[in-house]
mmCIF file of C-alpha atoms and ligand atoms in Angstrom:
data_model
loop_
_atom_site.group_PDB
_atom_site.id
_atom_site.type_symbol
_atom_site.label_atom_id
_atom_site.label_comp_id
_atom_site.label_asym_id
_atom_site.label_seq_id
_atom_site.Cartn_x
_atom_site.Cartn_y
_atom_site.Cartn_z
ATOM 1 C CA MET A 1 -0.022 0.015 0.008
ATOM 2 C CA THR A 2 2.773 2.452 1.040
ATOM 3 C CA ASP A 3 4.752 1.689 -2.152
ATOM 4 C CA THR A 4 1.705 2.200 -4.321
ATOM 5 C CA LEU A 5 1.007 5.610 -2.705
ATOM 6 C CA ILE A 6 4.631 6.675 -3.021
ATOM 7 C CA ALA A 7 4.532 5.813 -6.701
ATOM 8 C CA LYS A 8 1.179 7.716 -7.049
ATOM 9 C CA VAL A 9 2.396 10.811 -5.225
ATOM 10 C CA THR A 10 5.560 10.857 -7.314
ATOM 11 C CA SER A 11 3.819 10.493 -10.596
ATOM 12 C CA GLY A 12 1.107 12.965 -9.489
ATOM 13 C CA PHE A 13 3.909 15.497 -8.775
ATOM 14 C CA GLU A 14 5.560 14.806 -12.169
ATOM 15 C CA SER A 15 2.351 15.264 -14.102
ATOM 16 C CA LYS A 16 1.411 18.439 -12.406
ATOM 17 C CA PHE A 17 4.820 20.139 -12.261
ATOM 18 C CA GLY A 18 6.733 18.439 -15.110
ATOM 19 C CA TYR A 19 9.821 17.368 -13.133
ATOM 20 C CA GLN A 20 10.763 14.892 -10.369
ATOM 21 C CA PRO A 21 10.270 15.727 -6.656
ATOM 22 C CA THR A 22 13.352 15.850 -4.333
ATOM 23 C CA GLY A 23 11.738 13.516 -1.914
ATOM 24 C CA VAL A 24 8.506 12.103 -0.408
ATOM 25 C CA TRP A 25 7.587 12.575 3.306
ATOM 26 C CA SER A 26 4.697 10.804 4.985
ATOM 27 C CA ALA A 27 2.679 11.441 8.094
ATOM 28 C CA PRO A 28 -0.039 9.241 9.626
ATOM 29 C CA GLY A 29 -3.615 10.012 10.750
ATOM 30 C CA ARG A 30 -4.495 9.234 14.357
ATOM 31 C CA VAL A 31 -7.229 7.699 16.474
ATOM 32 C CA ASN A 32 -7.870 8.751 20.039
ATOM 33 C CA LEU A 33 -8.007 5.648 22.244
ATOM 34 C CA ILE A 34 -9.260 7.590 25.320
ATOM 35 C CA GLY A 35 -9.212 11.214 26.632
ATOM 36 C CA GLU A 36 -11.969 13.211 24.930
ATOM 37 C CA HIS A 37 -12.440 16.935 25.430
ATOM 38 C CA THR A 38 -9.561 16.866 27.928
ATOM 39 C CA ASP A 39 -6.956 18.538 25.676
ATOM 40 C CA TYR A 40 -8.262 22.114 25.934
ATOM 41 C CA ASN A 41 -8.723 21.513 29.729
ATOM 42 C CA GLU A 42 -4.979 20.977 29.972
ATOM 43 C CA GLY A 43 -5.615 17.305 30.746
ATOM 44 C CA PHE A 44 -4.464 13.969 29.388
ATOM 45 C CA VAL A 45 -5.032 12.215 26.063
ATOM 46 C CA PHE A 46 -3.958 8.872 24.741
ATOM 47 C CA PRO A 47 -4.082 8.645 20.884
ATOM 48 C CA PHE A 48 -2.043 6.573 18.505
ATOM 49 C CA ALA A 49 -0.816 7.136 14.962
ATOM 50 C CA ILE A 50 -2.584 4.804 12.509
ATOM 51 C CA ASN A 51 -1.535 2.890 9.411
ATOM 52 C CA ARG A 52 -3.149 5.424 7.116
ATOM 53 C CA HIS A 53 -0.915 8.188 5.733
ATOM 54 C CA THR A 54 -0.701 11.363 3.777
ATOM 55 C CA PHE A 55 2.278 11.540 1.405
ATOM 56 C CA ALA A 56 3.808 14.841 0.337
ATOM 57 C CA ALA A 57 6.157 14.933 -2.646
ATOM 58 C CA ILE A 58 8.124 18.153 -2.507
ATOM 59 C CA SER A 59 10.944 20.130 -4.287
ATOM 60 C CA LEU A 60 12.242 23.562 -3.390
ATOM 61 C CA ARG A 61 12.062 26.218 -6.110
ATOM 62 C CA ASP A 62 14.465 29.042 -6.931
ATOM 63 C CA ASP A 63 11.847 31.707 -6.421
ATOM 64 C CA SER A 64 9.407 32.509 -3.637
ATOM 65 C CA THR A 65 6.328 30.774 -5.118
ATOM 66 C CA ILE A 66 4.576 27.943 -3.311
ATOM 67 C CA ARG A 67 2.469 25.713 -5.511
ATOM 68 C CA VAL A 68 0.384 22.863 -3.953
ATOM 69 C CA ALA A 69 -1.781 20.251 -5.648
ATOM 70 C CA SER A 70 -3.528 17.092 -4.561
ATOM 71 C CA SER A 71 -5.294 14.141 -6.044
ATOM 72 C CA PHE A 72 -8.214 15.607 -4.018
ATOM 73 C CA SER A 73 -8.890 18.346 -6.568
ATOM 74 C CA PRO A 74 -7.641 19.390 -10.068
ATOM 75 C CA ILE A 75 -6.656 22.893 -9.055
ATOM 76 C CA ILE A 76 -3.135 24.078 -8.372
ATOM 77 C CA HIS A 77 -3.087 26.542 -5.438
ATOM 78 C CA GLN A 78 -0.405 29.193 -5.422
ATOM 79 C CA VAL A 79 0.813 31.723 -2.906
ATOM 80 C CA ASP A 80 4.046 33.699 -2.203
ATOM 81 C CA VAL A 81 6.024 32.070 0.584
ATOM 82 C CA LEU A 82 6.277 35.401 2.428
ATOM 83 C CA ALA A 83 2.633 36.392 2.022
ATOM 84 C CA ILE A 84 0.610 33.456 3.252
ATOM 85 C CA ALA A 85 -2.697 34.846 4.552
ATOM 86 C CA ARG A 86 -5.403 33.497 6.734
ATOM 87 C CA ASN A 87 -7.641 31.210 4.662
ATOM 88 C CA GLU A 88 -10.650 32.898 3.280
ATOM 89 C CA GLY A 89 -12.402 30.266 1.228
ATOM 90 C CA ASN A 90 -11.817 27.400 3.583
ATOM 91 C CA ASP A 91 -9.869 25.578 0.904
ATOM 92 C CA TRP A 92 -7.786 22.517 1.605
ATOM 93 C CA ALA A 93 -4.565 24.288 0.575
ATOM 94 C CA ALA A 94 -4.743 26.274 3.808
ATOM 95 C CA TYR A 95 -3.337 23.081 5.523
ATOM 96 C CA PRO A 96 0.038 22.904 3.696
ATOM 97 C CA PHE A 97 0.196 26.754 3.494
ATOM 98 C CA GLY A 98 -0.419 26.860 7.280
ATOM 99 C CA ALA A 99 2.493 24.449 7.880
ATOM 100 C CA ALA A 100 4.741 26.579 5.619
ATOM 101 C CA TRP A 101 3.713 29.737 7.440
ATOM 102 C CA ALA A 102 4.098 28.395 10.928
ATOM 103 C CA ILE A 103 7.535 26.853 10.379
ATOM 104 C CA GLN A 104 8.761 30.315 9.143
ATOM 105 C CA GLU A 105 7.381 31.914 12.238
ATOM 106 C CA MET A 106 9.246 29.485 14.455
ATOM 107 C CA ALA A 107 12.363 29.550 12.326
ATOM 108 C CA ASN A 108 12.472 33.330 12.398
ATOM 109 C CA SER A 109 12.202 33.414 16.157
ATOM 110 C CA LEU A 110 14.809 30.717 16.734
ATOM 111 C CA LEU A 111 17.413 31.124 13.959
ATOM 112 C CA LYS A 112 19.722 34.024 13.225
ATOM 113 C CA GLU A 113 19.796 33.377 9.516
ATOM 114 C CA PHE A 114 16.814 31.916 7.811
ATOM 115 C CA GLU A 115 15.331 32.457 4.392
ATOM 116 C CA ALA A 116 12.335 30.569 3.139
ATOM 117 C CA THR A 117 12.242 29.716 -0.557
ATOM 118 C CA GLY A 118 9.210 28.653 -2.512
ATOM 119 C CA PHE A 119 8.396 25.018 -3.265
ATOM 120 C CA ASP A 120 6.179 22.713 -5.249
ATOM 121 C CA CYS A 121 4.188 20.070 -3.377
ATOM 122 C CA PHE A 122 1.797 17.260 -4.411
ATOM 123 C CA ILE A 123 -0.289 15.407 -1.832
ATOM 124 C CA GLU A 124 -1.770 11.884 -1.921
ATOM 125 C CA SER A 125 -3.514 10.238 1.072
ATOM 126 C CA ASP A 126 -5.362 7.222 2.283
ATOM 127 C CA VAL A 127 -6.528 8.800 5.573
ATOM 128 C CA PRO A 128 -10.294 9.080 5.482
ATOM 129 C CA VAL A 129 -11.370 12.671 5.402
ATOM 130 C CA GLY A 130 -13.641 14.073 8.088
ATOM 131 C CA ALA A 131 -13.983 10.727 9.960
ATOM 132 C CA GLY A 132 -12.181 11.980 13.045
ATOM 133 C CA LEU A 133 -8.886 10.372 11.998
ATOM 134 C CA SER A 134 -7.137 13.671 11.471
ATOM 135 C CA SER A 135 -6.463 13.811 7.767
ATOM 136 C CA SER A 136 -5.617 17.491 8.472
ATOM 137 C CA ALA A 137 -2.785 16.861 10.850
ATOM 138 C CA ALA A 138 -1.421 14.205 8.464
ATOM 139 C CA ILE A 139 -1.134 16.944 5.763
ATOM 140 C CA GLU A 140 0.366 19.530 8.172
ATOM 141 C CA CYS A 141 2.886 17.100 9.593
ATOM 142 C CA SER A 142 4.075 15.595 6.307
ATOM 143 C CA VAL A 143 4.677 19.117 4.976
ATOM 144 C CA ALA A 144 6.235 20.411 8.134
ATOM 145 C CA LEU A 145 8.662 17.522 8.338
ATOM 146 C CA ALA A 146 9.665 18.006 4.673
ATOM 147 C CA LEU A 147 10.221 21.778 5.034
ATOM 148 C CA ASN A 148 12.152 21.323 8.285
ATOM 149 C CA GLU A 149 14.687 19.206 6.353
ATOM 150 C CA LEU A 150 14.626 21.171 3.016
ATOM 151 C CA TRP A 151 14.887 24.589 4.651
ATOM 152 C CA SER A 152 17.460 23.236 7.200
ATOM 153 C CA VAL A 153 15.427 24.569 10.158
ATOM 154 C CA GLY A 154 16.353 21.729 12.622
ATOM 155 C CA LEU A 155 13.177 21.723 14.755
ATOM 156 C CA ASP A 156 12.518 18.662 16.829
ATOM 157 C CA ARG A 157 9.299 16.718 16.603
ATOM 158 C CA ARG A 158 7.636 18.509 19.509
ATOM 159 C CA GLN A 159 8.338 21.856 17.878
ATOM 160 C CA LEU A 160 6.982 20.485 14.618
ATOM 161 C CA ALA A 161 3.771 19.435 16.363
ATOM 162 C CA ARG A 162 3.337 22.993 17.553
ATOM 163 C CA VAL A 163 4.070 24.160 13.947
ATOM 164 C CA GLY A 164 1.206 22.045 12.663
ATOM 165 C CA GLN A 165 -1.152 23.287 15.385
ATOM 166 C CA MET A 166 -0.190 26.948 14.809
ATOM 167 C CA GLY A 167 -0.823 26.612 11.047
ATOM 168 C CA GLU A 168 -4.239 24.980 11.649
ATOM 169 C CA ASN A 169 -5.165 27.628 14.280
ATOM 170 C CA VAL A 170 -4.061 30.715 12.432
ATOM 171 C CA ILE A 171 -4.079 30.008 8.711
ATOM 172 C CA VAL A 172 -6.923 27.453 8.533
ATOM 173 C CA GLY A 173 -8.730 29.146 11.436
ATOM 174 C CA ALA A 174 -9.653 25.950 13.383
ATOM 175 C CA PRO A 175 -9.137 26.257 17.131
ATOM 176 C CA THR A 176 -7.773 22.759 17.624
ATOM 177 C CA GLY A 177 -5.403 21.374 20.329
ATOM 178 C CA ILE A 178 -1.972 19.732 19.830
ATOM 179 C CA MET A 179 -3.054 16.178 20.260
ATOM 180 C CA ASP A 180 -3.431 15.258 16.510
ATOM 181 C CA GLN A 181 -0.015 16.607 15.480
ATOM 182 C CA SER A 182 1.660 15.049 18.464
ATOM 183 C CA ALA A 183 0.271 11.598 17.659
ATOM 184 C CA SER A 184 1.260 11.955 13.978
ATOM 185 C CA LEU A 185 4.822 12.947 14.738
ATOM 186 C CA LEU A 186 5.592 11.011 17.891
ATOM 187 C CA GLY A 187 3.757 7.737 17.088
ATOM 188 C CA GLU A 188 5.631 4.429 17.246
ATOM 189 C CA THR A 189 4.575 1.029 15.942
ATOM 190 C CA ASP A 190 2.304 -0.831 18.425
ATOM 191 C CA HIS A 191 2.560 2.162 20.875
ATOM 192 C CA GLY A 192 0.159 4.885 22.023
ATOM 193 C CA VAL A 193 1.186 8.482 22.670
ATOM 194 C CA PHE A 194 0.342 9.400 26.269
ATOM 195 C CA LEU A 195 0.290 13.166 26.248
ATOM 196 C CA ASP A 196 0.026 15.685 28.952
ATOM 197 C CA CYS A 197 -1.647 18.644 27.355
ATOM 198 C CA ARG A 198 -0.463 21.018 30.073
ATOM 199 C CA THR A 199 3.304 20.275 29.991
ATOM 200 C CA LEU A 200 3.316 18.751 26.438
ATOM 201 C CA GLU A 201 5.310 15.863 27.820
ATOM 202 C CA ALA A 202 4.693 12.771 25.816
ATOM 203 C CA GLU A 203 5.412 9.175 26.588
ATOM 204 C CA SER A 204 5.253 6.065 24.346
ATOM 205 C CA ILE A 205 3.146 3.309 25.912
ATOM 206 C CA GLU A 206 3.113 -0.236 24.468
ATOM 207 C CA LEU A 207 -0.391 -1.272 23.422
ATOM 208 C CA GLY A 208 0.239 -4.961 22.752
ATOM 209 C CA PHE A 209 -3.133 -5.449 20.925
ATOM 210 C CA ALA A 210 -1.836 -7.948 18.338
ATOM 211 C CA LYS A 211 0.091 -9.988 20.948
ATOM 212 C CA ASP A 212 -3.146 -10.428 22.828
ATOM 213 C CA GLY A 213 -5.153 -11.353 19.727
ATOM 214 C CA LEU A 214 -6.938 -7.975 19.576
ATOM 215 C CA GLU A 215 -7.600 -5.452 16.850
ATOM 216 C CA LEU A 216 -9.016 -1.944 16.931
ATOM 217 C CA LEU A 217 -12.017 -1.509 14.638
ATOM 218 C CA ILE A 218 -13.139 1.920 13.477
ATOM 219 C CA ILE A 219 -16.842 2.263 12.794
ATOM 220 C CA ASP A 220 -17.331 5.429 10.793
ATOM 221 C CA THR A 221 -21.065 6.263 11.197
ATOM 222 C CA LYS A 222 -20.954 8.634 8.250
ATOM 223 C CA VAL A 223 -22.846 11.097 10.417
ATOM 224 C CA ALA A 224 -21.093 14.394 9.650
ATOM 225 C CA HIS A 225 -19.691 16.277 12.641
ATOM 226 C CA ARG A 226 -22.086 19.125 13.357
ATOM 227 C CA LEU A 227 -19.608 21.240 15.118
ATOM 228 C CA VAL A 228 -20.934 24.348 13.480
ATOM 229 C CA ASP A 229 -24.185 24.056 15.484
ATOM 230 C CA GLY A 230 -22.309 25.415 18.386
ATOM 231 C CA GLY A 231 -22.265 22.273 20.462
ATOM 232 C CA TYR A 232 -18.431 22.177 20.595
ATOM 233 C CA ALA A 233 -18.166 25.864 21.541
ATOM 234 C CA SER A 234 -20.824 25.556 24.217
ATOM 235 C CA ARG A 235 -19.045 22.576 25.730
ATOM 236 C CA ARG A 236 -15.788 24.685 25.849
ATOM 237 C CA GLU A 237 -17.625 27.510 27.477
ATOM 238 C CA ALA A 238 -19.162 25.186 30.134
ATOM 239 C CA CYS A 239 -15.667 23.938 30.947
ATOM 240 C CA GLU A 240 -14.411 27.481 31.423
ATOM 241 C CA ARG A 241 -17.412 28.351 33.535
ATOM 242 C CA GLY A 242 -16.898 25.286 35.676
ATOM 243 C CA ALA A 243 -13.170 26.006 36.133
ATOM 244 C CA SER A 244 -13.795 29.575 37.157
ATOM 245 C CA ALA A 245 -16.537 28.556 39.662
ATOM 246 C CA MET A 246 -13.952 26.228 41.177
ATOM 247 C CA GLY A 247 -11.370 29.014 41.305
ATOM 248 C CA VAL A 248 -8.917 27.253 39.014
ATOM 249 C CA THR A 249 -7.510 28.267 35.589
ATOM 250 C CA SER A 250 -8.411 24.879 33.983
ATOM 251 C CA LEU A 251 -10.317 21.729 34.882
ATOM 252 C CA ARG A 252 -7.000 19.889 35.052
ATOM 253 C CA ASP A 253 -6.746 21.242 38.581
ATOM 254 C CA VAL A 254 -10.095 19.729 39.710
ATOM 255 C CA SER A 255 -9.745 16.267 41.166
ATOM 256 C CA PRO A 256 -12.456 13.620 41.499
ATOM 257 C CA SER A 257 -12.620 14.328 45.252
ATOM 258 C CA ASP A 258 -13.568 17.978 44.436
ATOM 259 C CA LEU A 259 -16.645 16.850 42.617
ATOM 260 C CA LEU A 260 -18.876 16.901 45.715
ATOM 261 C CA LYS A 261 -18.163 20.513 46.157
ATOM 262 C CA ALA A 262 -18.558 21.229 42.459
ATOM 263 C CA LYS A 263 -22.036 19.759 42.520
ATOM 264 C CA GLU A 264 -23.065 22.223 45.182
ATOM 265 C CA ILE A 265 -21.839 25.358 43.611
ATOM 266 C CA MET A 266 -22.877 25.068 39.894
ATOM 267 C CA ASP A 267 -25.986 24.238 37.911
ATOM 268 C CA ASP A 268 -26.619 20.657 36.900
ATOM 269 C CA ALA A 269 -25.527 20.864 33.242
ATOM 270 C CA THR A 270 -22.298 22.682 34.015
ATOM 271 C CA PHE A 271 -21.590 20.146 36.744
ATOM 272 C CA ARG A 272 -22.055 17.255 34.436
ATOM 273 C CA ARG A 273 -19.684 18.810 31.859
ATOM 274 C CA VAL A 274 -17.127 19.195 34.634
ATOM 275 C CA ARG A 275 -17.632 15.652 35.874
ATOM 276 C CA HIS A 276 -16.907 14.331 32.369
ATOM 277 C CA VAL A 277 -13.645 16.107 32.036
ATOM 278 C CA VAL A 278 -12.445 15.274 35.567
ATOM 279 C CA THR A 279 -13.379 11.628 35.390
ATOM 280 C CA GLU A 280 -12.082 11.328 31.794
ATOM 281 C CA ASN A 281 -8.665 12.584 32.902
ATOM 282 C CA ASP A 282 -8.736 9.939 35.539
ATOM 283 C CA ARG A 283 -9.648 7.260 33.023
ATOM 284 C CA VAL A 284 -6.755 8.196 30.764
ATOM 285 C CA LEU A 285 -4.338 7.636 33.678
ATOM 286 C CA ALA A 286 -6.084 4.411 34.658
ATOM 287 C CA THR A 287 -5.901 3.164 31.050
ATOM 288 C CA VAL A 288 -2.166 3.738 30.879
ATOM 289 C CA GLU A 289 -1.638 2.057 34.245
ATOM 290 C CA SER A 290 -3.931 -0.852 33.330
ATOM 291 C CA LEU A 291 -2.101 -1.477 30.044
ATOM 292 C CA ARG A 292 1.186 -1.544 31.823
ATOM 293 C CA THR A 293 0.114 -3.901 34.591
ATOM 294 C CA ASN A 294 -2.727 -6.051 33.165
ATOM 295 C CA GLY A 295 -2.439 -5.737 29.328
ATOM 296 C CA PRO A 296 -4.973 -4.472 26.747
ATOM 297 C CA ARG A 297 -7.830 -6.886 27.690
ATOM 298 C CA SER A 298 -8.166 -4.903 30.936
ATOM 299 C CA ILE A 299 -8.999 -1.531 29.342
ATOM 300 C CA GLY A 300 -12.389 -2.417 27.923
ATOM 301 C CA ARG A 301 -14.412 -1.228 30.902
ATOM 302 C CA LEU A 302 -12.581 2.169 30.927
ATOM 303 C CA MET A 303 -13.444 2.655 27.229
ATOM 304 C CA TYR A 304 -17.103 1.927 27.887
ATOM 305 C CA ALA A 305 -17.105 4.206 30.999
ATOM 306 C CA SER A 306 -15.664 6.983 28.767
ATOM 307 C CA HIS A 307 -18.503 6.461 26.299
ATOM 308 C CA GLU A 308 -21.188 6.605 29.055
ATOM 309 C CA SER A 309 -19.672 9.771 30.351
ATOM 310 C CA MET A 310 -19.679 11.433 26.924
ATOM 311 C CA ARG A 311 -23.239 10.183 26.287
ATOM 312 C CA ASP A 312 -24.757 11.194 29.681
ATOM 313 C CA ASP A 313 -22.615 13.882 31.165
ATOM 314 C CA PHE A 314 -20.997 15.701 28.179
ATOM 315 C CA GLU A 315 -23.931 14.900 25.948
ATOM 316 C CA ILE A 316 -22.023 14.742 22.656
ATOM 317 C CA SER A 317 -23.076 11.321 21.379
ATOM 318 C CA VAL A 318 -25.677 10.595 18.726
ATOM 319 C CA ASP A 319 -27.942 7.629 18.259
ATOM 320 C CA GLU A 320 -25.735 6.049 15.597
ATOM 321 C CA LEU A 321 -22.699 6.137 17.887
ATOM 322 C CA ASP A 322 -24.700 4.685 20.887
ATOM 323 C CA THR A 323 -26.008 1.961 18.562
ATOM 324 C CA ALA A 324 -22.583 1.096 17.273
ATOM 325 C CA VAL A 325 -21.097 0.872 20.761
ATOM 326 C CA GLU A 326 -23.940 -1.288 22.248
ATOM 327 C CA THR A 327 -24.027 -3.562 19.214
ATOM 328 C CA VAL A 328 -20.293 -4.312 19.158
ATOM 329 C CA LEU A 329 -20.282 -4.939 22.874
ATOM 330 C CA ARG A 330 -23.186 -7.409 22.507
ATOM 331 C CA HIS A 331 -21.293 -9.295 19.751
ATOM 332 C CA GLY A 332 -17.949 -9.783 21.469
ATOM 333 C CA ALA A 333 -15.987 -6.481 21.502
ATOM 334 C CA ILE A 334 -13.998 -6.038 24.731
ATOM 335 C CA GLY A 335 -14.475 -2.282 24.950
ATOM 336 C CA ALA A 336 -16.009 0.429 22.757
ATOM 337 C CA ARG A 337 -16.577 4.174 22.749
ATOM 338 C CA MET A 338 -17.309 7.028 20.477
ATOM 339 C CA THR A 339 -14.088 8.843 19.541
ATOM 340 C CA GLY A 340 -13.340 12.416 18.439
ATOM 341 C CA GLY A 341 -15.218 15.598 19.111
ATOM 342 C CA GLY A 342 -18.675 14.133 19.055
ATOM 343 C CA PHE A 343 -22.025 14.864 17.358
ATOM 344 C CA GLY A 344 -21.208 12.248 14.729
ATOM 345 C CA GLY A 345 -17.951 10.681 13.402
ATOM 346 C CA ALA A 346 -16.622 7.346 14.406
ATOM 347 C CA ALA A 347 -16.707 4.796 17.252
ATOM 348 C CA ILE A 348 -13.875 2.415 18.058
ATOM 349 C CA ALA A 349 -14.151 -1.157 19.200
ATOM 350 C CA LEU A 350 -11.305 -3.210 20.818
ATOM 351 C CA THR A 351 -12.147 -6.640 19.404
ATOM 352 C CA PRO A 352 -10.702 -10.160 19.557
ATOM 353 C CA ILE A 353 -9.528 -11.093 16.043
ATOM 354 C CA GLU A 354 -11.873 -14.068 15.790
ATOM 355 C CA LYS A 355 -14.843 -11.727 16.476
ATOM 356 C CA ILE A 356 -14.015 -9.046 13.925
ATOM 357 C CA SER A 357 -16.366 -10.346 11.214
ATOM 358 C CA GLU A 358 -19.313 -11.064 13.495
ATOM 359 C CA VAL A 359 -18.977 -7.622 15.224
ATOM 360 C CA SER A 360 -18.686 -5.836 11.799
ATOM 361 C CA LEU A 361 -21.656 -7.627 10.250
ATOM 362 C CA SER A 362 -23.759 -7.067 13.378
ATOM 363 C CA VAL A 363 -23.241 -3.326 13.190
ATOM 364 C CA ILE A 364 -24.093 -3.222 9.509
ATOM 365 C CA ALA A 365 -27.319 -5.325 10.037
ATOM 366 C CA GLU A 366 -28.330 -3.139 13.007
ATOM 367 C CA PHE A 367 -27.755 0.127 11.114
ATOM 368 C CA GLU A 368 -29.827 -1.225 8.214
ATOM 369 C CA ALA A 369 -32.646 -2.284 10.465
ATOM 370 C CA LEU A 370 -32.735 1.155 12.024
ATOM 371 C CA GLY A 371 -32.634 2.959 8.662
ATOM 372 C CA TYR A 372 -29.235 4.593 9.309
ATOM 373 C CA ALA A 373 -26.613 5.210 6.562
ATOM 374 C CA LYS A 374 -24.268 2.323 5.843
ATOM 375 C CA PRO A 375 -21.302 2.622 8.207
ATOM 376 C CA GLU A 376 -17.760 2.138 7.006
ATOM 377 C CA ILE A 377 -15.817 -0.381 9.180
ATOM 378 C CA PHE A 378 -12.118 -1.132 9.118
ATOM 379 C CA VAL A 379 -9.209 -2.157 11.277
ATOM 380 C CA VAL A 380 -6.314 0.193 12.239
ATOM 381 C CA SER A 381 -3.053 -0.563 13.875
ATOM 382 C CA ALA A 382 -0.530 1.706 15.736
ATOM 383 C CA ALA A 383 2.083 2.921 13.248
ATOM 384 C CA GLN A 384 5.260 4.881 13.265
ATOM 385 C CA GLY A 385 5.063 8.649 13.066
ATOM 386 C CA ALA A 386 5.928 10.917 10.218
ATOM 387 C CA LYS A 387 9.074 10.122 8.237
ATOM 388 C CA ARG A 388 10.987 10.615 4.952
ATOM 389 C CA GLU A 389 10.030 7.769 2.539
ATOM 390 C CA ILE A 390 12.393 8.400 -0.423
HETATM 391 P P1 LIG B 401 -10.143 15.363 9.907
HETATM 392 O O1 LIG B 401 -8.878 15.955 10.270
HETATM 393 O O2 LIG B 401 -10.903 14.775 11.065
HETATM 394 O O3 LIG B 401 -10.113 14.417 8.760
HETATM 395 P P2 LIG B 401 -10.699 18.101 9.228
HETATM 396 O O4 LIG B 401 -12.007 18.809 8.855
HETATM 397 O O5 LIG B 401 -9.887 18.588 10.343
HETATM 398 O O6 LIG B 401 -11.122 16.506 9.450
HETATM 399 O O7 LIG B 401 -9.716 18.095 7.981
HETATM 400 C C1 LIG B 401 -10.272 17.654 6.661
HETATM 401 C C2 LIG B 401 -9.900 18.608 5.620
HETATM 402 O O8 LIG B 401 -8.442 18.376 5.332
HETATM 403 C C3 LIG B 401 -10.589 18.358 4.265
HETATM 404 O O9 LIG B 401 -11.784 19.020 4.278
HETATM 405 C C4 LIG B 401 -9.556 18.950 3.325
HETATM 406 O O10 LIG B 401 -9.660 20.340 3.275
HETATM 407 C C5 LIG B 401 -8.239 18.551 3.906
HETATM 408 N N1 LIG B 401 -7.727 17.308 3.350
HETATM 409 C C6 LIG B 401 -7.722 16.083 3.981
HETATM 410 N N2 LIG B 401 -7.122 15.211 3.151
HETATM 411 C C7 LIG B 401 -6.717 15.795 2.068
HETATM 412 C C8 LIG B 401 -6.115 15.436 0.782
HETATM 413 N N3 LIG B 401 -5.744 14.206 0.584
HETATM 414 N N4 LIG B 401 -5.909 16.454 -0.138
HETATM 415 C C9 LIG B 401 -6.309 17.701 0.066
HETATM 416 N N5 LIG B 401 -6.951 18.075 1.180
HETATM 417 C C10 LIG B 401 -7.164 17.173 2.206
HETATM 418 MG MG1 LIG B 402 -8.632 17.642 11.697
#
């Protein structure tokens, strides 16, 4: 698969730009195993890089023009490397442009001598778009890794994660955290990235799914995220309200034993939002601990507890996600939960290999019986982070 995509991205580059690229860099998408809506509360997350990648074929140019193209659309987008502006039309090119802008910002502040030149870039990807698997971070990180090398900037992977996030925040205009880029850059085969979103310290934790006869299924419900409805923003506001009621700067500083007090001083809805974040942070820590001491079969109950908390306390699930989770658990999955920001997107199911087909077929049948759209179901494994391919 990787070889085919490298060949495709190289020939895509050649047919668009008429010469060979200097190299091809890849970066994976990611799935979040546990730790939802904890990142912007300075809490813990535990994602892993998946075996689906974006490939960026790139060559520097002699002038200051950036040209980007993708198998995604026939248009070549062009901008001057020194004049990358905030995206107006929400076009996909804002992702590679954003990476190019942010790496310059960081290079200018860190290096005495730095001069950005233009480049040509062609993008090919097998990360599903908009399924909550972070096709966006995969683009940013592949391009950032390439430019770091080609422009001789010398940033480390943590700095590159920040570059990806800055580009997405400022140039794309999406107020996302640093989880996606950290997973895409710091991932290791068969390991999860345990990330403290306050200190940005990251630790690689062995997952051991395959060794224990398990696989992680993604069930993409095809229900589009409805983040624009304001659900995401209102959850963020509730978290801020809860933190300020508790006299702390972020919910990271509220512990499970503080919840009794929290219940007394805030309205019920705000309290339940707070309880989700506080207990979810605890579940991330428990998942890491449980993996280390008892192996992956022990984390199923924590995954389901996370789902219940998102469904009942944070109220970000939808019927399709609840149905997917309940159905896979009835048919042999060890643990399951919705993953990502909520209001649609995908569920994950930790499943014994011999149950994969029964679990998958049961979800398809249940969705059909309920008149839901046909879900897309596939297995992912934990892959190595971004790298140069050729
Ligand atoms: P997610 O990161 O969960 O997949 P986002 O909305 O953050 O969803 O990012 C998806 C956007 O990234 C797409 O709408 C598109 O603009 C861009 N994108 C993803 N993959 C590609 C690709 N292969 N080529 C061009 N643009 C892409
Ligand atoms: Mg994204």
